[in-house]
Amino acid sequence: GQLRQLGVNMNLAPVLDINSNSQNPIINMRAFGSTPAIVARLGAAYIRGLQASGCLATGKHFPGHGDTARDSRLELPIVNRTIDELRAMELVPFREGIQAGLRGIMSAHITYPK
């Protein structure tokens, strides 16, 4: 409600990253949690609530920024996970978000060499 009252129709939230690396300088407290299930559940609830108010949600940082130890504002982080590892971990909250009606996705600026 409050964002729509101000005329805002899109919010660049929620963060759907999993705080899986304690050395991560950028996600840390911005994440809903450290497991895929918790982040997926809370992220989907946020998405449903925000969008019920008429404001579009944007899940970020696809396909996952939680397992980095570098600040992506200063350098290009590398995540050495396979596609199967991404599917089992980082992509879970995005899948749940999409099922909850997520209208936008912001990509991460990270390298995934595997």
Coordinates of C-alpha atoms in Angstrom, one line a residue:
G1 CA 0.0 0.0 0.0
Q2 CA 2.5 2.7 1.0
L3 CA 4.6 2.5 -2.2
R4 CA 1.5 2.7 -4.4
Q5 CA 0.2 5.7 -2.4
L6 CA 3.5 7.4 -3.4
G7 CA 3.0 6.4 -7.0
V8 CA 5.6 3.7 -7.0
N9 CA 4.5 0.7 -9.1
M10 CA 7.6 -1.4 -9.0
N11 CA 10.0 -2.3 -6.2
L12 CA 13.5 -3.8 -6.8
A13 CA 12.9 -6.4 -4.1
P14 CA 13.0 -9.0 -2.7
V15 CA 16.5 -10.3 -2.4
L16 CA 16.2 -14.0 -3.2
D17 CA 19.8 -14.8 -2.6
I18 CA 20.7 -17.5 0.0
N19 CA 23.3 -16.3 2.6
S20 CA 25.4 -19.4 2.1
N21 CA 28.8 -17.9 2.4
S22 CA 29.6 -16.1 5.7
Q23 CA 32.4 -14.1 4.0
N24 CA 29.9 -12.5 1.6
P25 CA 30.3 -8.7 2.0
I26 CA 27.2 -7.8 -0.1
I27 CA 24.3 -10.1 0.7
N28 CA 24.7 -11.1 4.3
M29 CA 21.9 -9.4 6.3
R30 CA 19.9 -8.6 3.1
A31 CA 19.0 -12.3 2.7
F32 CA 15.9 -13.8 4.2
G33 CA 18.1 -16.7 5.5
S34 CA 20.8 -19.3 4.9
T35 CA 18.7 -22.2 3.5
P36 CA 16.8 -22.5 0.2
A37 CA 13.6 -23.5 2.0
I38 CA 13.5 -20.4 4.3
V39 CA 14.5 -17.9 1.5
A40 CA 11.9 -19.5 -0.8
R41 CA 9.1 -19.4 1.7
L42 CA 9.7 -15.8 3.0
G43 CA 10.5 -14.5 -0.5
A44 CA 7.3 -15.9 -1.9
A45 CA 5.3 -14.4 1.0
Y46 CA 7.0 -11.0 0.3
I47 CA 6.2 -11.2 -3.4
R48 CA 2.5 -12.1 -2.8
G49 CA 2.1 -9.3 -0.3
L50 CA 3.8 -6.6 -2.4
Q51 CA 2.0 -7.5 -5.6
A52 CA -1.3 -7.7 -3.8
S53 CA -0.9 -4.0 -3.1
G54 CA -0.5 -3.3 -6.8
C55 CA 3.3 -2.9 -6.8
L56 CA 5.4 -5.3 -8.9
A57 CA 8.1 -7.3 -7.2
T58 CA 11.6 -7.9 -8.7
G59 CA 13.5 -10.9 -7.4
K60 CA 17.2 -10.5 -7.3
H61 CA 20.1 -11.4 -7.9
F62 CA 19.5 -14.2 -10.5
P63 CA 20.8 -16.8 -10.5
G64 CA 22.2 -16.2 -7.0
H65 CA 24.7 -14.0 -5.3
G66 CA 24.8 -15.6 -1.9
D67 CA 27.9 -17.8 -2.4
T68 CA 30.4 -15.1 -3.2
A69 CA 33.2 -13.7 -1.0
R70 CA 33.8 -10.6 -3.1
D71 CA 31.9 -7.3 -3.4
S72 CA 30.4 -7.3 -6.9
R73 CA 30.3 -3.5 -6.8
L74 CA 34.2 -3.6 -6.9
E75 CA 35.1 -6.7 -8.8
L76 CA 33.5 -9.6 -10.7
P77 CA 32.9 -12.5 -8.3
I78 CA 33.1 -16.1 -9.4
V79 CA 30.8 -18.8 -8.2
N80 CA 32.1 -22.3 -8.9
R81 CA 28.8 -24.2 -8.7
T82 CA 27.6 -26.7 -11.3
I83 CA 24.1 -26.3 -12.9
D84 CA 22.9 -29.2 -10.7
E85 CA 24.2 -27.4 -7.6
L86 CA 22.5 -24.2 -8.7
R87 CA 19.2 -26.0 -9.2
A88 CA 19.4 -27.5 -5.7
M89 CA 20.4 -24.3 -4.0
E90 CA 20.4 -20.9 -5.6
L91 CA 17.5 -21.4 -8.0
V92 CA 15.0 -22.7 -5.4
P93 CA 13.8 -19.3 -4.2
F94 CA 13.5 -18.0 -7.8
R95 CA 11.4 -21.0 -8.8
E96 CA 9.1 -20.4 -5.8
G97 CA 9.0 -16.7 -6.5
I98 CA 7.9 -17.4 -10.1
Q99 CA 5.2 -19.8 -8.8
A100 CA 4.1 -17.0 -6.4
G101 CA 3.6 -14.7 -9.4
L102 CA 6.9 -12.8 -9.5
R103 CA 6.7 -10.2 -12.2
G104 CA 10.4 -9.2 -12.6
I105 CA 13.9 -10.6 -12.1
M106 CA 17.2 -8.7 -11.8
S107 CA 20.3 -10.5 -12.9
A108 CA 23.5 -10.7 -10.9
H109 CA 26.8 -9.6 -12.3
I110 CA 28.7 -12.7 -11.4
T111 CA 30.7 -15.3 -13.4
Y112 CA 29.5 -18.9 -13.3
P113 CA 32.3 -20.8 -15.2
K114 CA 30.9 -24.3 -14.6

